[in-house]
Amino acid sequence: MDILTLKGVGLTLQGNAGPVEILRGIDLNVKAGESLALIGPSGSGKSSLLMLMAGLERASTGTVSALGQDLGAMDEDGLARFRRGRMGVVFQSFHLIPTMTALENVAVPLEIAGEARAAERAAEELAAVGLVARTGHYPAQMSGGEQQRVALARASAGRPKLLLADEPTGNLDQANGAAIMDLLFGLRDRHGATLVMVTHAAELAARCDRVVRMADGRLA
Amino acid sequence: MSLALRLAAREMRGGIGGFRVLILCLALGVAAIAAVGTLRAAINAGLADQGAVILGGDAELSFTYRRADRAETDWIATHSRASSEVIGFRSLAVAGQDQALTEVKAVDGNWPLLGQVELSQGTLAEAFAVQDGLPGAIMEPLLADRLGLKPGDRFKMGTQAFRLSALMLSQPDSATSGIGFAPKTVVRTEALAESGLLAPGSMYESHYRLLTGAELGGLRHQAENAFGPKGMEWADRRHAARGVEAFVNRLGSFLILVGLAGLAVGGVGVASAVRAWMEARVATMATLKVLGAAGRLVAGVYLVQVAAVVVLGTALGLGLGAGGMALAMPLIAGALPFPVETGLFPGALAEAAFYGLLTGFLFALWPLAQALRQGAAAIYRGARRVWPATPWLVLQALLLAALIGGAAWFSGNWRLTLGTLGGVGAVLLVLWGAGFGLARAARRLARSPLVNGRPGLRLALAAIGGPRSEAMAVVLSLGLGLSVLAVVGQIDANFRLAIQRDLPGKAPSFFFIDLQPDQLQPFLHRMSGDPAVHKVESAAMLRGTLMTINGEDARKVAGNHWVVTGDRGISLADTLPPGTEITAGQWWPQGYDGPGQVSFAAQEAKEIGLKLGDKLGLNILGRDIEVTVTSFRKVDFTNAGMGFVMIVDQNALKGAPYTAIATVYADPAAEAGLLREAARTWPNITAISVKEAIAKVVEALTAIATATVAAAGAVLVVGLVVLVGAVSAGVPARVREASVLKVLGATRGAILASFALRAGLMGAAAGLVAVAAGAVGGWAVLTQVMELPFVFEPVSAALIVAGGVVVTLVAGLVFAAVPISARPAGVLRTLEG
């Protein structure tokens, strides 16, 4: 069963020098439980495609469906509600909330989703990524690797069916990057989630079930 | 050009956008101080320039309850080329059924010696002329309106009828009197001969204005030596309106100090702006150091830039203040009862510039010095907060000392300066503590199970308690302005409460003055026989000055205590007045005719250090008498009833022409009827409505409160600029936060609610601290200075808290539009960079 379906998807953004066509004619299906790597040179549209899958960007043409729902039919708040407990997103720059501790960062999506045991669940998730001792620390007090582990815990806290990761090791050294990937795949295996990952690293892509190459806004 | 200057100039080519808040903060604070200082200088210049006109002559000799005697009039004639006698007293003007209190000015043919009287019609000579047997009179339009009179109509004062010949639109010598209790009527003194109003013992003052070319200092010395012991008071054109001048100077100094509080708030904005600006220059600074620039050079580069913007902000403020006052001066001058000179007042601008520059540097140097102390590597690693190096700390301390010393010097009052600045410092410290406490409490609460399941609240609390929280800036910037408003609110409300709730129950309806001794018994009989009258009190009264205490000058012994600073009402009695409580000593026996004795108010005696057996020298109507303090009495001056500091035994003042004063407590509904009847039966006596007198005092206090609120408003405006600066600086962080929250499933409504909640919480905290400061400040002023009870007033307190919430909420929500509408993908993509 397909968890993600993209049909004829195009994305045109307004740049300073006029409209820029980022994506064109993308057709892609992702099966439930599959892991998919999006690779390609910088500027090929990988991250934009991931943003479309997350409902964070709206397709200019075509349709994007996730978990059987047409994302184009939902407004911004509808998309936000849709993501709750269904999608987890990991960024290259972690995007933790700087005013919150690690525990609070992980608890936020659970609280937003109305989870009664948000704090306990967040603590469990942090334990799962090896950060029991860092629960009370603010992002600025943690290393990049630790911050990305918090971000992973946050993305998986809601047991999402779809995990989207945008170059999750891009800001990390090799050792930390490898550890993060182990955690990412471990979480995906544990929760049976579908994983779509943007990466430049061939060895990381090789760990996925399928690799899709992009060039110039199209699937190669 | 030095290298530091060259490098600074290169850096500044990019503009001074980062300093907008700093410049605005300084400019507004300096403008407020420059405006107040300019107005004060303009009034003082007007008073100095027009001194002779508003005094009515080059010099003035005044006497209480008497006119000048032969020796005095001879002296006046010898020492002046022209002189004029003006007698002032209060009376009731009666027109048919209507009557109103008026301040009467009885003048001779030389009045006014200087300046012009502006009349609605005719000349002054025509106005005072006798027509159809009726002498002419002029009165202020307000009084004519009140009595329904127009020129040509007749009215009575005492037993004398007058013809209102013209309305008096302005008079040159109106600013020398203090708060006028009633509008004025001017008549010729000879027209009062048959009125019964200037009978012996009546309460009046006589003023003799002189035109003279003599040196005023020497003339004063001569007059005081000759006539001072007989109760003469001297004034001359050098300080014609001494009361107005002192009031304007004191209020001006106070408002400037409140303005300085505004600059202190602005200082918070200055420090934040410099800190943010220095953080943006961390890399440049580090690079300069890596390239071999010594600490002094780097310091020079940034000090030059900071100095340039501090000077710019101050100069802008001076322009705003002086320009604003130049535009507003015609309006202000029209509303004030004394002359105001327009123009530029360099002294006032120099004072404002002094405050602006010192405050600017005081607050800017700290973050600058902190940044400069970081080593190059430390800067690259990320700046930590460190203490500035010792020389910078010394410089800061010197700046602070210069600021306090300068403020004291400019205000000329150390106590007022240290009191106000100490209060401002204490409030800032409390606000800093409150900001810190709020952040700590929010941090703890954000982690507490109490907020489980309330992500909006947790987000708000985490933002308030987390790193780079805006809590401190919000509480500091808003708190001080709200605190000043809260203090004014508490004092004002308590004062009105005391007047409106307490006084009407205890205070009499009327004071009747100038009752001749033979009128007293019939008057008391009539009043006490009226069922609408609850209580009548009366006492013999004359006025006198306490000149010596045990043979020494009373002013030297008692300082500036109000009891010795002018003439006071003195009563005389044989038996102990009913309801009087003796706290020490003994009342003299009935029919006592030994050496003079006095019973003194216990509290006032304590304040000036009197003890039983002390000898007091009194001057009463030009006559010196000595009395011994033989008892102390409890006197309550707060209920507007009858209260005398001194009661002298009847024998000591035998033969002195006294009058009686009576207080009548009556049903409000019967007051008008009683007044009419009293005026008809005893035309020479004057009734003063306590309600109207209190209304006048409230009016004057309201004007002071309004001026203070306006100054507090300036503090609030500066606070708002700081607040807006702090909130706008946080926009990028909130854009990022909102984008991440959207990714995590939060709706725009939820994010907005969380932003609103955090703004509201911070505003409420600032408001609550202000209310606490207001309560403490209000309590201190009321109980320690005014000696009134303090009751916490919840309405103004609630308004202050609500004001804090609304202001932060509006600022927060205005700046929430960008984060809420930002598209997360675009934001996050930019941040991924």
Coordinates of N, CA, C and O in Angstrom, one line a residue, chain A residues 11 13 48 51 56-58 75-81 83-84 87 89 91-101 104-105 107-109 111-112 115-116 118-120 136 138 154 166 171, chain B residues 443 446-447 451-455 458-460 462-463 465-469 733 736-737 739-750 820-829 831-833:
Chain A
L11 N 6.8 22.6 -8.6 CA 6.9 23.6 -7.6 C 7.7 24.8 -8.2 O 8.8 24.7 -8.7
L13 N 8.8 28.7 -7.3 CA 8.8 29.7 -6.2 C 9.2 31.1 -6.8 O 9.9 31.1 -7.9
S48 N 13.2 20.4 -1.4 CA 11.9 21.0 -1.7 C 10.9 19.8 -1.8 O 9.7 20.0 -1.4
M51 N 9.9 18.8 1.6 CA 9.0 19.8 2.2 C 7.6 19.6 1.6 O 6.6 19.7 2.4
L56 N 4.8 21.1 4.1 CA 5.3 22.4 4.6 C 5.4 23.3 3.4 O 5.6 24.5 3.5
E57 N 5.4 22.8 2.2 CA 5.4 23.5 0.9 C 4.2 23.1 0.2 O 3.7 21.9 0.3
R58 N 3.6 24.0 -0.6 CA 2.4 23.6 -1.4 C 2.8 23.5 -2.9 O 3.4 24.4 -3.4
D75 N -5.8 23.4 4.5 CA -5.2 24.7 4.7 C -4.0 24.5 5.7 O -3.7 23.4 6.1
E76 N -3.3 25.6 6.0 CA -2.1 25.5 6.8 C -2.3 24.8 8.2 O -1.5 24.0 8.6
D77 N -3.4 25.2 8.8 CA -3.7 24.6 10.1 C -4.1 23.2 10.0 O -3.8 22.3 10.8
G78 N -4.9 22.9 8.9 CA -5.3 21.5 8.7 C -4.1 20.6 8.5 O -4.0 19.5 9.0
L79 N -3.1 21.1 7.8 CA -1.8 20.4 7.5 C -1.1 20.1 8.9 O -0.6 19.1 9.1
A80 N -1.1 21.2 9.7 CA -0.4 21.1 11.0 C -1.1 20.0 11.8 O -0.4 19.1 12.4
R81 N -2.4 20.0 11.8 CA -3.1 18.9 12.6 C -2.9 17.5 12.0 O -2.7 16.6 12.7
R83 N -0.2 16.5 10.5 CA 1.1 16.0 10.8 C 1.2 15.3 12.2 O 2.0 14.5 12.5
R84 N 0.3 15.8 13.1 CA 0.4 15.3 14.5 C 0.3 13.8 14.6 O -0.7 13.2 14.1
M87 N 3.5 12.2 11.1 CA 4.8 12.5 10.5 C 5.8 13.0 11.5 O 5.5 13.8 12.4
V89 N 9.7 14.9 11.3 CA 10.6 15.5 10.4 C 11.9 15.8 11.1 O 11.9 16.4 12.3
F91 N 15.7 17.7 10.6 CA 16.4 18.7 9.7 C 17.9 18.6 9.9 O 18.4 18.2 11.0
Q92 N 18.6 19.1 8.9 CA 20.1 19.1 9.0 C 20.5 20.0 10.2 O 21.5 19.7 10.9
S93 N 19.8 21.1 10.4 CA 20.2 22.1 11.5 C 19.4 21.9 12.7 O 19.2 22.8 13.6
F94 N 18.8 20.7 12.9 CA 18.1 20.2 14.1 C 16.8 21.0 14.4 O 15.8 20.4 14.8
H95 N 16.9 22.3 14.4 CA 15.7 23.2 14.7 C 15.0 22.8 16.0 O 13.8 22.7 16.1
L96 N 15.8 22.7 17.0 CA 15.3 22.6 18.4 C 14.8 24.0 18.8 O 15.4 25.0 18.3
I97 N 13.9 24.0 19.7 CA 13.5 25.3 20.3 C 14.5 25.8 21.3 O 14.6 25.1 22.4
P98 N 15.2 26.9 21.1 CA 16.3 27.2 22.0 C 15.9 27.5 23.4 O 16.7 27.4 24.4
T99 N 14.6 27.9 23.6 CA 14.2 28.3 25.0 C 13.7 27.1 25.8 O 13.3 27.2 26.9
M100 N 13.8 25.9 25.2 CA 13.3 24.7 25.9 C 14.4 23.7 26.1 O 15.3 23.6 25.3
T101 N 14.2 23.0 27.2 CA 15.2 21.9 27.5 C 15.0 20.8 26.5 O 14.0 20.7 25.8
E104 N 11.7 19.1 27.2 CA 10.5 19.9 26.7 C 10.4 19.9 25.2 O 9.3 19.8 24.7
N105 N 11.6 19.9 24.5 CA 11.5 19.9 23.1 C 10.9 18.6 22.6 O 10.1 18.6 21.6
A107 N 8.8 16.7 24.3 CA 7.4 16.6 24.8 C 6.5 17.5 24.0 O 5.3 17.2 23.9
V108 N 7.0 18.6 23.3 CA 6.1 19.5 22.7 C 5.1 18.9 21.7 O 3.9 19.1 21.7
P109 N 5.6 18.1 20.7 CA 4.7 17.5 19.7 C 3.6 16.6 20.4 O 2.5 16.5 20.0
E111 N 2.5 17.0 23.5 CA 1.5 17.9 24.1 C 0.6 18.5 23.1 O -0.6 18.6 23.3
I112 N 1.1 18.9 22.0 CA 0.3 19.5 20.9 C -0.8 18.5 20.5 O -1.9 18.8 20.2
E115 N -1.4 14.4 24.1 CA -0.9 13.2 24.8 C -0.8 13.5 26.4 O -0.2 14.4 26.8
A116 N -1.5 12.7 27.1 CA -1.6 12.9 28.6 C -0.2 12.7 29.3 O 0.2 13.4 30.2
A118 N 2.8 13.1 28.2 CA 3.9 13.7 27.3 C 5.3 13.6 27.9 O 6.2 13.2 27.3
A119 N 5.4 14.1 29.2 CA 6.7 14.2 29.8 C 7.3 12.8 30.0 O 8.5 12.6 29.7
E120 N 6.5 11.8 30.4 CA 7.1 10.5 30.6 C 7.5 9.9 29.3 O 8.6 9.3 29.1
G136 N 17.6 18.0 31.1 CA 17.4 19.3 31.6 C 18.2 20.3 30.9 O 18.2 21.5 31.3
Y138 N 19.6 22.8 27.8 CA 19.1 23.6 26.7 C 19.9 23.3 25.5 O 21.1 22.8 25.6
R154 N 12.5 13.7 19.2 CA 11.3 14.5 19.0 C 10.5 14.0 17.8 O 9.2 13.9 17.8
D166 N 15.9 15.4 6.4 CA 16.6 16.2 5.4 C 18.0 16.3 5.8 O 18.4 17.1 6.7
N171 N 25.4 18.2 9.2 CA 26.2 19.1 10.1 C 27.0 18.3 11.1 O 27.5 19.0 12.1
Chain B
R443 N 10.6 29.2 34.4 CA 11.4 28.0 34.1 C 11.0 26.8 34.9 O 10.8 25.7 34.4
A446 N 7.5 25.7 33.9 CA 7.4 25.1 32.6 C 7.7 23.6 32.7 O 7.3 22.8 31.9
R447 N 8.5 23.3 33.7 CA 8.9 21.9 33.9 C 7.9 21.1 34.9 O 8.1 20.0 35.2
V451 N 1.6 22.0 34.1 CA 1.3 22.5 32.8 C 1.3 21.3 31.7 O 1.2 21.6 30.5
N452 N 1.3 20.1 32.2 CA 1.2 19.0 31.3 C -0.1 19.1 30.5 O -1.1 19.4 31.1
G453 N 0.1 18.8 29.2 CA -1.1 18.9 28.4 C -1.5 20.3 28.0 O -2.6 20.5 27.4
R454 N -0.7 21.3 28.4 CA -1.0 22.6 28.0 C 0.2 23.2 27.2 O 1.0 24.0 27.8
P455 N 0.4 22.7 26.0 CA 1.6 23.1 25.3 C 1.8 24.6 25.1 O 2.9 25.1 25.1
R458 N 3.1 25.9 28.2 CA 4.5 25.5 28.4 C 5.4 26.3 27.5 O 6.5 26.7 28.0
L459 N 5.0 26.5 26.3 CA 5.8 27.3 25.3 C 6.0 28.7 25.9 O 7.1 29.2 25.8
A460 N 4.9 29.3 26.4 CA 5.0 30.6 26.9 C 5.9 30.7 28.0 O 6.8 31.6 28.1
A462 N 8.3 28.5 28.9 CA 9.6 28.2 28.5 C 10.3 29.4 27.8 O 11.5 29.7 28.0
A463 N 9.5 30.2 27.0 CA 10.1 31.4 26.4 C 10.4 32.4 27.4 O 11.5 33.1 27.3
G465 N 11.2 31.9 30.6 CA 12.2 31.4 31.5 C 13.5 30.9 30.8 O 14.5 30.7 31.4
G466 N 13.5 30.8 29.4 CA 14.6 30.2 28.7 C 15.7 31.2 28.4 O 15.6 32.4 28.8
P467 N 16.7 30.8 27.7 CA 17.8 31.7 27.3 C 17.3 32.8 26.4 O 16.3 32.6 25.7
R468 N 17.9 33.9 26.4 CA 17.5 35.1 25.6 C 16.0 35.5 25.8 O 15.4 36.0 24.9
S469 N 15.6 35.3 27.0 CA 14.2 35.7 27.4 C 14.1 37.2 27.3 O 15.0 37.9 27.6
A733 N 13.7 35.1 16.1 CA 13.6 33.8 17.0 C 12.2 33.3 17.0 O 12.0 32.1 16.9
R736 N 11.4 31.5 13.7 CA 11.9 30.2 13.7 C 11.1 29.3 14.6 O 10.8 28.1 14.2
E737 N 10.7 29.8 15.7 CA 10.0 29.0 16.7 C 8.6 28.6 16.1 O 8.2 27.4 16.2
S739 N 7.8 28.4 13.0 CA 8.0 27.4 11.9 C 8.1 26.0 12.4 O 7.5 25.1 11.9
V740 N 9.0 25.9 13.4 CA 9.2 24.6 14.0 C 7.9 24.0 14.6 O 7.6 22.8 14.4
L741 N 7.2 24.9 15.3 CA 6.0 24.4 15.9 C 5.0 24.0 14.9 O 4.2 23.0 15.1
K742 N 4.9 24.7 13.7 CA 4.0 24.3 12.7 C 4.4 22.9 12.2 O 3.6 22.0 11.9
V743 N 5.7 22.6 12.0 CA 6.2 21.3 11.6 C 5.7 20.3 12.6 O 5.4 19.1 12.3
L744 N 5.7 20.6 13.9 CA 5.4 19.7 14.9 C 3.9 19.6 15.1 O 3.4 18.9 16.0
G745 N 3.1 20.3 14.3 CA 1.6 20.1 14.3 C 0.9 21.2 15.0 O -0.3 21.0 15.2
A746 N 1.5 22.3 15.4 CA 0.7 23.4 16.0 C 0.0 24.2 15.0 O 0.6 24.6 14.0
T747 N -1.2 24.6 15.4 CA -2.0 25.5 14.5 C -1.5 26.9 14.7 O -0.9 27.3 15.7
R748 N -1.9 27.8 13.7 CA -1.5 29.3 13.9 C -2.2 29.9 15.1 O -1.6 30.7 15.9
G749 N -3.4 29.4 15.4 CA -4.2 29.9 16.5 C -3.5 29.6 17.8 O -3.3 30.4 18.7
A750 N -3.0 28.3 17.9 CA -2.3 27.9 19.1 C -1.0 28.6 19.3 O -0.7 29.0 20.4
I820 N 3.7 34.4 12.5 CA 2.5 33.5 12.3 C 2.3 33.3 10.8 O 1.9 32.2 10.4
S821 N 2.6 34.4 10.0 CA 2.3 34.2 8.6 C 3.5 33.6 7.8 O 3.4 33.3 6.6
A822 N 4.6 33.5 8.5 CA 5.8 33.0 7.8 C 5.6 31.5 7.3 O 5.0 30.7 8.0
R823 N 6.0 31.2 6.1 CA 5.9 29.8 5.6 C 7.1 29.0 6.1 O 8.2 29.4 5.9
P824 N 6.7 28.0 6.8 CA 7.8 27.2 7.5 C 8.9 26.7 6.6 O 10.1 26.8 6.9
A825 N 8.5 26.2 5.4 CA 9.5 25.7 4.5 C 10.5 26.7 4.1 O 11.7 26.5 4.1
G826 N 10.0 27.9 3.8 CA 11.0 29.0 3.4 C 11.9 29.4 4.5 O 13.1 29.5 4.4
V827 N 11.3 29.5 5.7 CA 12.1 29.9 6.9 C 13.2 28.8 7.2 O 14.4 29.1 7.3
L828 N 12.7 27.5 7.2 CA 13.7 26.5 7.6 C 14.7 26.3 6.5 O 15.9 26.0 6.8
R829 N 14.3 26.5 5.3 CA 15.3 26.4 4.2 C 16.4 27.4 4.4 O 17.6 27.2 4.2
L831 N 17.3 28.9 7.1 CA 18.1 28.6 8.2 C 19.1 27.4 8.0 O 20.2 27.4 8.5
E832 N 18.6 26.5 7.1 CA 19.5 25.4 6.7 C 20.7 25.9 6.0 O 21.8 25.4 6.0
G833 N 20.5 27.2 5.3 CA 21.6 27.9 4.7 C 22.5 27.1 3.9 O 23.6 27.4 3.7

